Amino acid sequence: MTAADTARPAIRMTDLVAAELTKIRSLPATWIALAVAVVANGALGFIAATDVVRLAGDSGPTSIAQIGTLMLAPVYAFLAIAVFAAGTEYRGGQLRLSLAAVPGRGRFLTAKLLATLAASLVAAVLVVLPSLVLREALGDLGRYLVAYLLLALIGYGLAFTVRTVVTPIAVLSAFPILISTTLGGLWPEAVRLLPHEAALSLLGMPADPATTLSPGAGLLVLAAWAAGSVAAAWILVIRRDV
Amino acid sequence: MSVLFAAAGAELSKIRSSRIVWLITGAVIALHLLIGLANLRNTSTAVEGITPDGLIEIFAGEHQPAGEALIDLLVSFSLQIVVMFLPIIAAVIAGQEFREGHLAQSVLAVPRRGLLMAAKAIALVVFMAGVAILVELISNAYMFLAVKDWDPGLLLGTDTLADHGKLLALAVLVSLVSFAITTLARSTLIGIVVSVLLMALAMTQVLARTVPAVDALLPVSAGRNLLLEPADADLSSSAGYAAIVLVAWALLSTLAAGLLLSRRDAR
Amino acid sequence: MSHAFVVIEFKGVTKRYGRKVAVAEVTFSVRPGKVTGFLGPNGAGKSTSLRVLLGLDHATSGTALIDGKRYRDLRYPLRTVGALLDGAQPAPDRRGVDHLIWIARSNRIPRSRVGEVLDAVGLTDAAKQRVSKYSLGMRQRLGIAAALLGDPAVLILDEPVNGLDPDGIRWIRNFLRDYATQGRTVLLSSHLMTEMAGTADDVVVIANGRIVADGSLPEITRGHASLEAAFFALTGEQKQVWA
């Protein structure tokens, strides 16, 4: 050990982020989720670009590129990366260990959030890019990355809040199919504010005219969900006994 | 037999003492009550507007014989909850066993795995039948409120009762399929995701409109084929065929799950 | 259920996970009226042997019998055998009392036993709490309560003193001694030497999946300063891991 090493102040934020990135990287679930999302989105992108499969809709055959819920489906595999990053802290009491290593909970959460965002951003590029290239829609890259990251953050916050991995993924992926279809006709003005519908509005492919927001409004709603979810997680982790 | 009854009773007390099962079941029932309440006004308005020759306009522009149309509405109201949400409850029940070595505790109590699986299936059927009956009672209560001034006896027709029987059978069978898939995968998450996928395939009619022969073989699609009227909906098979498909799914998937449970170490 | 003389026999039990041999040709028997200690370092094959005995894992070859029968062939197994295992936990979102109730129902054990065993392990006041709120020691007590439910002739406890406070440890030691004195069979696994030396009559030592010693406590410790010294002499190469 050199003098420079011992003179260094405690632990730097970059060390903490690196530690959190190691946790994410060493989870098999991360890689499985990434593989599923990349393959699914690539396949959908290919089908949409070549238009080889058309689905019979109420008004004649529809290109799958126009079915927003289907095109957005891979995001629910992708967001498992962020959900696992947060939810696995509650498996076998890992959070106790994490907080023993970094007692400042705010610092721990900052590092974890940064690491999750970084990992999710890289993953999102890998998932989204091939499909957009195939569909010659690279101009949409920014919108897609924002929608993907915000949905991931919603799952991330939810995972800390409910302290499991299963519930956030199950709730987020089941809502578009179960809740939106049953309640969409009754209260479209409420359903369009749900994360999935807001994301579709942001991406400009809403499921139904009644649940459409402008892309800007979609972005705001989605960002509000993400901010609310992460804030709730933050407050709970700071206050709760581990 | 007494061994089986004891084991099934134990499985039922497990279901009843699990908080998460009650939370999810409560949420599903609450959703059903909410949707029913939201629909009640529309249905009442439609009933008030029944013409002297007995035609009702439930969907704008469509005039149909009132009695049949209302019963169809009643069935599809329950059907939606039964095929969409009951499999989720079943997956949660089945998945409880694969948390933190709980399965080992169950196998210690009932070491014959075939017996354990049979007991689990019986307990699930009993519980899910209870939930399904509650769902149907709620649907009926709302429909009664809507039609009581027009024809209070409408809900007691023989055909209507037969439909309730079919709904009950459907509820139990799709729940068994979801329970078996969760047990095979040993994961609540996979059980829920597969159930939702099967349901989405049936409800979006993707396969029914492209390859109906395949669609007819899926459990939730079979449920539609069993219960809906061919005149009102695109169906991919006859009701009889659908019944066979459903029973085969429930039996085969439960058997497969039981077989795998017997062969694997209880971890 | 009579408590007369139920013997546990391992006959050449081998268990492989893929290529890895967890236990090889494990053969020994456990006599009634005694506390038998099952000793070995972590990963030596104690839990695997017990899991095979209790029908949780399938042996690759060999058999393990209780009263001459496989565990799964006992009609109401919990009335003959009570077991506490590391990998058999109660579901966290259930209340402690509900955990015991379903186990009792599964083997037609009278409901009144639930209150009795809760009393015996000192959990009566915590019975209505969810298991997720229990401390490690309380979970261990709940596991012991579950094992005692059927008033079994055989008790099989895997690391029972884990998480127990000194009071609890003394309680379980006296309890097991009494239990064996009534002519029942007690098989106790542990890696705590001093604990075992104060409790066991007979000792079976396993290392690297093989039985390396089997006999009464005086036989095993003869020529050594203590059970601990005997243990290290028998399990030889293992200690170098810590050196």
PDB file of N, CA, C and O in Angstrom, chain B residues 91-149:
ATOM      1  N   ALA B  91     -52.055 -19.204 -10.113  1.00  0.00           N
ATOM      2  CA  ALA B  91     -50.591 -19.207 -10.219  1.00  0.00           C
ATOM      3  C   ALA B  91     -49.971 -18.757  -8.892  1.00  0.00           C
ATOM      4  O   ALA B  91     -48.959 -19.310  -8.454  1.00  0.00           O
ATOM      5  N   VAL B  92     -50.585 -17.774  -8.244  1.00  0.00           N
ATOM      6  CA  VAL B  92     -50.051 -17.289  -6.965  1.00  0.00           C
ATOM      7  C   VAL B  92     -50.146 -18.399  -5.909  1.00  0.00           C
ATOM      8  O   VAL B  92     -49.202 -18.641  -5.153  1.00  0.00           O
ATOM      9  N   ILE B  93     -51.281 -19.104  -5.894  1.00  0.00           N
ATOM     10  CA  ILE B  93     -51.442 -20.207  -4.937  1.00  0.00           C
ATOM     11  C   ILE B  93     -50.376 -21.267  -5.170  1.00  0.00           C
ATOM     12  O   ILE B  93     -49.691 -21.698  -4.243  1.00  0.00           O
ATOM     13  N   ALA B  94     -50.206 -21.665  -6.426  1.00  0.00           N
ATOM     14  CA  ALA B  94     -49.237 -22.721  -6.730  1.00  0.00           C
ATOM     15  C   ALA B  94     -47.817 -22.265  -6.422  1.00  0.00           C
ATOM     16  O   ALA B  94     -46.996 -23.035  -5.934  1.00  0.00           O
ATOM     17  N   GLY B  95     -47.530 -20.994  -6.692  1.00  0.00           N
ATOM     18  CA  GLY B  95     -46.169 -20.490  -6.534  1.00  0.00           C
ATOM     19  C   GLY B  95     -45.717 -20.389  -5.092  1.00  0.00           C
ATOM     20  O   GLY B  95     -44.522 -20.398  -4.808  1.00  0.00           O
ATOM     21  N   GLN B  96     -46.678 -20.319  -4.141  1.00  0.00           N
ATOM     22  CA  GLN B  96     -46.318 -20.228  -2.720  1.00  0.00           C
ATOM     23  C   GLN B  96     -45.408 -21.376  -2.305  1.00  0.00           C
ATOM     24  O   GLN B  96     -44.581 -21.247  -1.421  1.00  0.00           O
ATOM     25  N   GLU B  97     -45.602 -22.520  -2.948  1.00  0.00           N
ATOM     26  CA  GLU B  97     -44.877 -23.726  -2.574  1.00  0.00           C
ATOM     27  C   GLU B  97     -43.393 -23.619  -2.905  1.00  0.00           C
ATOM     28  O   GLU B  97     -42.581 -24.324  -2.334  1.00  0.00           O
ATOM     29  N   PHE B  98     -43.033 -22.734  -3.820  1.00  0.00           N
ATOM     30  CA  PHE B  98     -41.641 -22.716  -4.282  1.00  0.00           C
ATOM     31  C   PHE B  98     -40.857 -21.565  -3.685  1.00  0.00           C
ATOM     32  O   PHE B  98     -39.871 -21.114  -4.231  1.00  0.00           O
ATOM     33  N   ARG B  99     -41.345 -21.051  -2.566  1.00  0.00           N
ATOM     34  CA  ARG B  99     -40.630 -19.987  -1.874  1.00  0.00           C
ATOM     35  C   ARG B  99     -39.878 -20.562  -0.693  1.00  0.00           C
ATOM     36  O   ARG B  99     -40.447 -21.262   0.131  1.00  0.00           O
ATOM     37  N   GLU B 100     -38.588 -20.284  -0.627  1.00  0.00           N
ATOM     38  CA  GLU B 100     -37.776 -20.576   0.561  1.00  0.00           C
ATOM     39  C   GLU B 100     -37.962 -21.976   1.128  1.00  0.00           C
ATOM     40  O   GLU B 100     -38.187 -22.145   2.312  1.00  0.00           O
ATOM     41  N   GLY B 101     -37.874 -22.966   0.283  1.00  0.00           N
ATOM     42  CA  GLY B 101     -37.885 -24.336   0.785  1.00  0.00           C
ATOM     43  C   GLY B 101     -39.186 -24.789   1.410  1.00  0.00           C
ATOM     44  O   GLY B 101     -39.222 -25.705   2.218  1.00  0.00           O
ATOM     45  N   HIS B 102     -40.286 -24.119   1.053  1.00  0.00           N
ATOM     46  CA  HIS B 102     -41.547 -24.527   1.623  1.00  0.00           C
ATOM     47  C   HIS B 102     -41.969 -25.901   1.136  1.00  0.00           C
ATOM     48  O   HIS B 102     -42.605 -26.672   1.850  1.00  0.00           O
ATOM     49  N   LEU B 103     -41.589 -26.224  -0.104  1.00  0.00           N
ATOM     50  CA  LEU B 103     -41.964 -27.515  -0.679  1.00  0.00           C
ATOM     51  C   LEU B 103     -41.455 -28.666   0.188  1.00  0.00           C
ATOM     52  O   LEU B 103     -42.161 -29.658   0.387  1.00  0.00           O
ATOM     53  N   ALA B 104     -40.241 -28.530   0.724  1.00  0.00           N
ATOM     54  CA  ALA B 104     -39.681 -29.607   1.543  1.00  0.00           C
ATOM     55  C   ALA B 104     -40.587 -29.870   2.747  1.00  0.00           C
ATOM     56  O   ALA B 104     -40.851 -31.011   3.108  1.00  0.00           O
ATOM     57  N   GLN B 105     -41.083 -28.799   3.359  1.00  0.00           N
ATOM     58  CA  GLN B 105     -41.986 -28.948   4.500  1.00  0.00           C
ATOM     59  C   GLN B 105     -43.253 -29.710   4.084  1.00  0.00           C
ATOM     60  O   GLN B 105     -43.728 -30.584   4.810  1.00  0.00           O
ATOM     61  N   SER B 106     -43.773 -29.402   2.897  1.00  0.00           N
ATOM     62  CA  SER B 106     -44.975 -30.086   2.422  1.00  0.00           C
ATOM     63  C   SER B 106     -44.709 -31.560   2.148  1.00  0.00           C
ATOM     64  O   SER B 106     -45.552 -32.410   2.431  1.00  0.00           O
ATOM     65  N   VAL B 107     -43.547 -31.850   1.566  1.00  0.00           N
ATOM     66  CA  VAL B 107     -43.234 -33.243   1.243  1.00  0.00           C
ATOM     67  C   VAL B 107     -42.964 -34.041   2.517  1.00  0.00           C
ATOM     68  O   VAL B 107     -43.262 -35.233   2.583  1.00  0.00           O
ATOM     69  N   LEU B 108     -42.435 -33.382   3.542  1.00  0.00           N
ATOM     70  CA  LEU B 108     -42.275 -34.075   4.833  1.00  0.00           C
ATOM     71  C   LEU B 108     -43.633 -34.511   5.370  1.00  0.00           C
ATOM     72  O   LEU B 108     -43.773 -35.606   5.908  1.00  0.00           O
ATOM     73  N   ALA B 109     -44.633 -33.640   5.225  1.00  0.00           N
ATOM     74  CA  ALA B 109     -45.958 -33.958   5.756  1.00  0.00           C
ATOM     75  C   ALA B 109     -46.669 -34.988   4.888  1.00  0.00           C
ATOM     76  O   ALA B 109     -47.366 -35.861   5.395  1.00  0.00           O
ATOM     77  N   VAL B 110     -46.526 -34.877   3.578  1.00  0.00           N
ATOM     78  CA  VAL B 110     -47.172 -35.811   2.649  1.00  0.00           C
ATOM     79  C   VAL B 110     -46.115 -36.313   1.674  1.00  0.00           C
ATOM     80  O   VAL B 110     -45.952 -35.780   0.584  1.00  0.00           O
ATOM     81  N   PRO B 111     -45.377 -37.356   2.069  1.00  0.00           N
ATOM     82  CA  PRO B 111     -44.228 -37.758   1.254  1.00  0.00           C
ATOM     83  C   PRO B 111     -44.580 -38.389  -0.087  1.00  0.00           C
ATOM     84  O   PRO B 111     -43.748 -38.418  -0.973  1.00  0.00           O
ATOM     85  N   ARG B 112     -45.810 -38.911  -0.208  1.00  0.00           N
ATOM     86  CA  ARG B 112     -46.157 -39.485  -1.520  1.00  0.00           C
ATOM     87  C   ARG B 112     -46.552 -38.334  -2.439  1.00  0.00           C
ATOM     88  O   ARG B 112     -47.615 -37.743  -2.285  1.00  0.00           O
ATOM     89  N   ARG B 113     -45.685 -38.078  -3.413  1.00  0.00           N
ATOM     90  CA  ARG B 113     -45.845 -36.855  -4.206  1.00  0.00           C
ATOM     91  C   ARG B 113     -47.105 -36.870  -5.064  1.00  0.00           C
ATOM     92  O   ARG B 113     -47.716 -35.838  -5.280  1.00  0.00           O
ATOM     93  N   GLY B 114     -47.462 -38.054  -5.569  1.00  0.00           N
ATOM     94  CA  GLY B 114     -48.687 -38.151  -6.373  1.00  0.00           C
ATOM     95  C   GLY B 114     -49.891 -37.744  -5.534  1.00  0.00           C
ATOM     96  O   GLY B 114     -50.753 -36.965  -5.960  1.00  0.00           O
ATOM     97  N   LEU B 115     -49.897 -38.239  -4.305  1.00  0.00           N
ATOM     98  CA  LEU B 115     -50.971 -37.905  -3.370  1.00  0.00           C
ATOM     99  C   LEU B 115     -50.959 -36.408  -3.072  1.00  0.00           C
ATOM    100  O   LEU B 115     -52.007 -35.744  -3.044  1.00  0.00           O
ATOM    101  N   LEU B 116     -49.761 -35.867  -2.880  1.00  0.00           N
ATOM    102  CA  LEU B 116     -49.625 -34.443  -2.581  1.00  0.00           C
ATOM    103  C   LEU B 116     -50.196 -33.608  -3.733  1.00  0.00           C
ATOM    104  O   LEU B 116     -50.951 -32.653  -3.519  1.00  0.00           O
ATOM    105  N   MET B 117     -49.847 -33.999  -4.970  1.00  0.00           N
ATOM    106  CA  MET B 117     -50.314 -33.245  -6.137  1.00  0.00           C
ATOM    107  C   MET B 117     -51.836 -33.349  -6.247  1.00  0.00           C
ATOM    108  O   MET B 117     -52.511 -32.356  -6.539  1.00  0.00           O
ATOM    109  N   ALA B 118     -52.372 -34.560  -6.024  1.00  0.00           N
ATOM    110  CA  ALA B 118     -53.833 -34.734  -6.095  1.00  0.00           C
ATOM    111  C   ALA B 118     -54.510 -33.862  -5.035  1.00  0.00           C
ATOM    112  O   ALA B 118     -55.510 -33.186  -5.300  1.00  0.00           O
ATOM    113  N   ALA B 119     -53.932 -33.845  -3.831  1.00  0.00           N
ATOM    114  CA  ALA B 119     -54.512 -33.045  -2.749  1.00  0.00           C
ATOM    115  C   ALA B 119     -54.494 -31.567  -3.109  1.00  0.00           C
ATOM    116  O   ALA B 119     -55.459 -30.831  -2.882  1.00  0.00           O
ATOM    117  N   LYS B 120     -53.386 -31.131  -3.713  1.00  0.00           N
ATOM    118  CA  LYS B 120     -53.270 -29.734  -4.117  1.00  0.00           C
ATOM    119  C   LYS B 120     -54.320 -29.396  -5.174  1.00  0.00           C
ATOM    120  O   LYS B 120     -54.955 -28.340  -5.116  1.00  0.00           O
ATOM    121  N   ALA B 121     -54.486 -30.299  -6.148  1.00  0.00           N
ATOM    122  CA  ALA B 121     -55.450 -30.041  -7.224  1.00  0.00           C
ATOM    123  C   ALA B 121     -56.861 -29.954  -6.641  1.00  0.00           C
ATOM    124  O   ALA B 121     -57.638 -29.059  -7.008  1.00  0.00           O
ATOM    125  N   ILE B 122     -57.188 -30.865  -5.710  1.00  0.00           N
ATOM    126  CA  ILE B 122     -58.525 -30.845  -5.118  1.00  0.00           C
ATOM    127  C   ILE B 122     -58.747 -29.532  -4.370  1.00  0.00           C
ATOM    128  O   ILE B 122     -59.772 -28.856  -4.534  1.00  0.00           O
ATOM    129  N   ALA B 123     -57.752 -29.132  -3.556  1.00  0.00           N
ATOM    130  CA  ALA B 123     -57.908 -27.903  -2.778  1.00  0.00           C
ATOM    131  C   ALA B 123     -58.062 -26.704  -3.702  1.00  0.00           C
ATOM    132  O   ALA B 123     -58.897 -25.815  -3.475  1.00  0.00           O
ATOM    133  N   LEU B 124     -57.294 -26.690  -4.789  1.00  0.00           N
ATOM    134  CA  LEU B 124     -57.375 -25.575  -5.725  1.00  0.00           C
ATOM    135  C   LEU B 124     -58.755 -25.513  -6.364  1.00  0.00           C
ATOM    136  O   LEU B 124     -59.364 -24.444  -6.473  1.00  0.00           O
ATOM    137  N   VAL B 125     -59.253 -26.695  -6.770  1.00  0.00           N
ATOM    138  CA  VAL B 125     -60.571 -26.741  -7.410  1.00  0.00           C
ATOM    139  C   VAL B 125     -61.632 -26.199  -6.451  1.00  0.00           C
ATOM    140  O   VAL B 125     -62.474 -25.385  -6.830  1.00  0.00           O
ATOM    141  N   VAL B 126     -61.563 -26.619  -5.192  1.00  0.00           N
ATOM    142  CA  VAL B 126     -62.561 -26.166  -4.224  1.00  0.00           C
ATOM    143  C   VAL B 126     -62.486 -24.652  -4.045  1.00  0.00           C
ATOM    144  O   VAL B 126     -63.488 -23.940  -4.113  1.00  0.00           O
ATOM    145  N   PHE B 127     -61.267 -24.138  -3.865  1.00  0.00           N
ATOM    146  CA  PHE B 127     -61.123 -22.701  -3.624  1.00  0.00           C
ATOM    147  C   PHE B 127     -61.544 -21.891  -4.845  1.00  0.00           C
ATOM    148  O   PHE B 127     -62.307 -20.923  -4.732  1.00  0.00           O
ATOM    149  N   MET B 128     -61.071 -22.309  -6.022  1.00  0.00           N
ATOM    150  CA  MET B 128     -61.383 -21.542  -7.226  1.00  0.00           C
ATOM    151  C   MET B 128     -62.880 -21.614  -7.550  1.00  0.00           C
ATOM    152  O   MET B 128     -63.444 -20.645  -8.049  1.00  0.00           O
ATOM    153  N   ALA B 129     -63.495 -22.766  -7.270  1.00  0.00           N
ATOM    154  CA  ALA B 129     -64.935 -22.855  -7.486  1.00  0.00           C
ATOM    155  C   ALA B 129     -65.648 -21.851  -6.593  1.00  0.00           C
ATOM    156  O   ALA B 129     -66.592 -21.171  -7.023  1.00  0.00           O
ATOM    157  N   GLY B 130     -65.171 -21.718  -5.365  1.00  0.00           N
ATOM    158  CA  GLY B 130     -65.753 -20.738  -4.457  1.00  0.00           C
ATOM    159  C   GLY B 130     -65.641 -19.325  -5.015  1.00  0.00           C
ATOM    160  O   GLY B 130     -66.609 -18.563  -5.024  1.00  0.00           O
ATOM    161  N   VAL B 131     -64.453 -18.987  -5.504  1.00  0.00           N
ATOM    162  CA  VAL B 131     -64.254 -17.651  -6.065  1.00  0.00           C
ATOM    163  C   VAL B 131     -65.155 -17.451  -7.286  1.00  0.00           C
ATOM    164  O   VAL B 131     -65.789 -16.399  -7.453  1.00  0.00           O
ATOM    165  N   ALA B 132     -65.224 -18.482  -8.149  1.00  0.00           N
ATOM    166  CA  ALA B 132     -66.028 -18.362  -9.366  1.00  0.00           C
ATOM    167  C   ALA B 132     -67.502 -18.166  -9.020  1.00  0.00           C
ATOM    168  O   ALA B 132     -68.204 -17.368  -9.658  1.00  0.00           O
ATOM    169  N   ILE B 133     -67.968 -18.888  -8.001  1.00  0.00           N
ATOM    170  CA  ILE B 133     -69.374 -18.744  -7.616  1.00  0.00           C
ATOM    171  C   ILE B 133     -69.625 -17.324  -7.116  1.00  0.00           C
ATOM    172  O   ILE B 133     -70.634 -16.697  -7.458  1.00  0.00           O
ATOM    173  N   LEU B 134     -68.693 -16.783  -6.364  1.00  0.00           N
ATOM    174  CA  LEU B 134     -68.832 -15.409  -5.885  1.00  0.00           C
ATOM    175  C   LEU B 134     -68.898 -14.438  -7.064  1.00  0.00           C
ATOM    176  O   LEU B 134     -69.749 -13.524  -7.102  1.00  0.00           O
ATOM    177  N   VAL B 135     -68.013 -14.654  -8.038  1.00  0.00           N
ATOM    178  CA  VAL B 135     -68.006 -13.792  -9.234  1.00  0.00           C
ATOM    179  C   VAL B 135     -69.369 -13.858  -9.937  1.00  0.00           C
ATOM    180  O   VAL B 135     -69.952 -12.837 -10.307  1.00  0.00           O
ATOM    181  N   GLU B 136     -69.897 -15.067 -10.094  1.00  0.00           N
ATOM    182  CA  GLU B 136     -71.169 -15.209 -10.790  1.00  0.00           C
ATOM    183  C   GLU B 136     -72.321 -14.604  -9.992  1.00  0.00           C
ATOM    184  O   GLU B 136     -73.244 -14.014 -10.557  1.00  0.00           O
ATOM    185  N   LEU B 137     -72.256 -14.746  -8.669  1.00  0.00           N
ATOM    186  CA  LEU B 137     -73.302 -14.141  -7.837  1.00  0.00           C
ATOM    187  C   LEU B 137     -73.305 -12.622  -8.011  1.00  0.00           C
ATOM    188  O   LEU B 137     -74.361 -11.994  -8.123  1.00  0.00           O
ATOM    189  N   ILE B 138     -72.113 -12.043  -8.052  1.00  0.00           N
ATOM    190  CA  ILE B 138     -72.028 -10.591  -8.222  1.00  0.00           C
ATOM    191  C   ILE B 138     -72.588 -10.185  -9.582  1.00  0.00           C
ATOM    192  O   ILE B 138     -73.391  -9.257  -9.695  1.00  0.00           O
ATOM    193  N   SER B 139     -72.188 -10.911 -10.637  1.00  0.00           N
ATOM    194  CA  SER B 139     -72.708 -10.608 -11.976  1.00  0.00           C
ATOM    195  C   SER B 139     -74.235 -10.656 -11.974  1.00  0.00           C
ATOM    196  O   SER B 139     -74.911  -9.784 -12.524  1.00  0.00           O
ATOM    197  N   ASN B 140     -74.770 -11.716 -11.339  1.00  0.00           N
ATOM    198  CA  ASN B 140     -76.222 -11.889 -11.299  1.00  0.00           C
ATOM    199  C   ASN B 140     -76.905 -10.778 -10.520  1.00  0.00           C
ATOM    200  O   ASN B 140     -77.971 -10.313 -10.915  1.00  0.00           O
ATOM    201  N   ALA B 141     -76.276 -10.372  -9.429  1.00  0.00           N
ATOM    202  CA  ALA B 141     -76.883  -9.319  -8.613  1.00  0.00           C
ATOM    203  C   ALA B 141     -77.000  -8.033  -9.429  1.00  0.00           C
ATOM    204  O   ALA B 141     -78.058  -7.385  -9.440  1.00  0.00           O
ATOM    205  N   TYR B 142     -75.929  -7.686 -10.143  1.00  0.00           N
ATOM    206  CA  TYR B 142     -75.991  -6.471 -10.967  1.00  0.00           C
ATOM    207  C   TYR B 142     -77.044  -6.602 -12.057  1.00  0.00           C
ATOM    208  O   TYR B 142     -77.814  -5.681 -12.316  1.00  0.00           O
ATOM    209  N   MET B 143     -77.053  -7.773 -12.703  1.00  0.00           N
ATOM    210  CA  MET B 143     -78.011  -7.945 -13.797  1.00  0.00           C
ATOM    211  C   MET B 143     -79.438  -7.898 -13.258  1.00  0.00           C
ATOM    212  O   MET B 143     -80.328  -7.316 -13.882  1.00  0.00           O
ATOM    213  N   PHE B 144     -79.615  -8.463 -12.065  1.00  0.00           N
ATOM    214  CA  PHE B 144     -80.957  -8.426 -11.480  1.00  0.00           C
ATOM    215  C   PHE B 144     -81.395  -6.981 -11.234  1.00  0.00           C
ATOM    216  O   PHE B 144     -82.530  -6.607 -11.521  1.00  0.00           O
ATOM    217  N   LEU B 145     -80.490  -6.172 -10.721  1.00  0.00           N
ATOM    218  CA  LEU B 145     -80.820  -4.764 -10.483  1.00  0.00           C
ATOM    219  C   LEU B 145     -81.247  -4.090 -11.779  1.00  0.00           C
ATOM    220  O   LEU B 145     -82.159  -3.262 -11.804  1.00  0.00           O
ATOM    221  N   ALA B 146     -80.587  -4.462 -12.888  1.00  0.00           N
ATOM    222  CA  ALA B 146     -80.889  -3.823 -14.174  1.00  0.00           C
ATOM    223  C   ALA B 146     -82.233  -4.285 -14.736  1.00  0.00           C
ATOM    224  O   ALA B 146     -82.946  -3.501 -15.370  1.00  0.00           O
ATOM    225  N   VAL B 147     -82.593  -5.560 -14.529  1.00  0.00           N
ATOM    226  CA  VAL B 147     -83.777  -6.095 -15.210  1.00  0.00           C
ATOM    227  C   VAL B 147     -84.985  -6.288 -14.293  1.00  0.00           C
ATOM    228  O   VAL B 147     -86.032  -6.757 -14.741  1.00  0.00           O
ATOM    229  N   LYS B 148     -84.881  -5.909 -13.005  1.00  0.00           N
ATOM    230  CA  LYS B 148     -85.935  -6.300 -12.075  1.00  0.00           C
ATOM    231  C   LYS B 148     -87.293  -5.697 -12.438  1.00  0.00           C
ATOM    232  O   LYS B 148     -88.327  -6.287 -12.158  1.00  0.00           O
ATOM    233  N   ASP B 149     -87.292  -4.536 -13.101  1.00  0.00           N
ATOM    234  CA  ASP B 149     -88.568  -3.922 -13.454  1.00  0.00           C
ATOM    235  C   ASP B 149     -89.101  -4.426 -14.783  1.00  0.00           C
ATOM    236  O   ASP B 149     -90.210  -4.095 -15.189  1.00  0.00           O
TER     237      ASP B 149
END
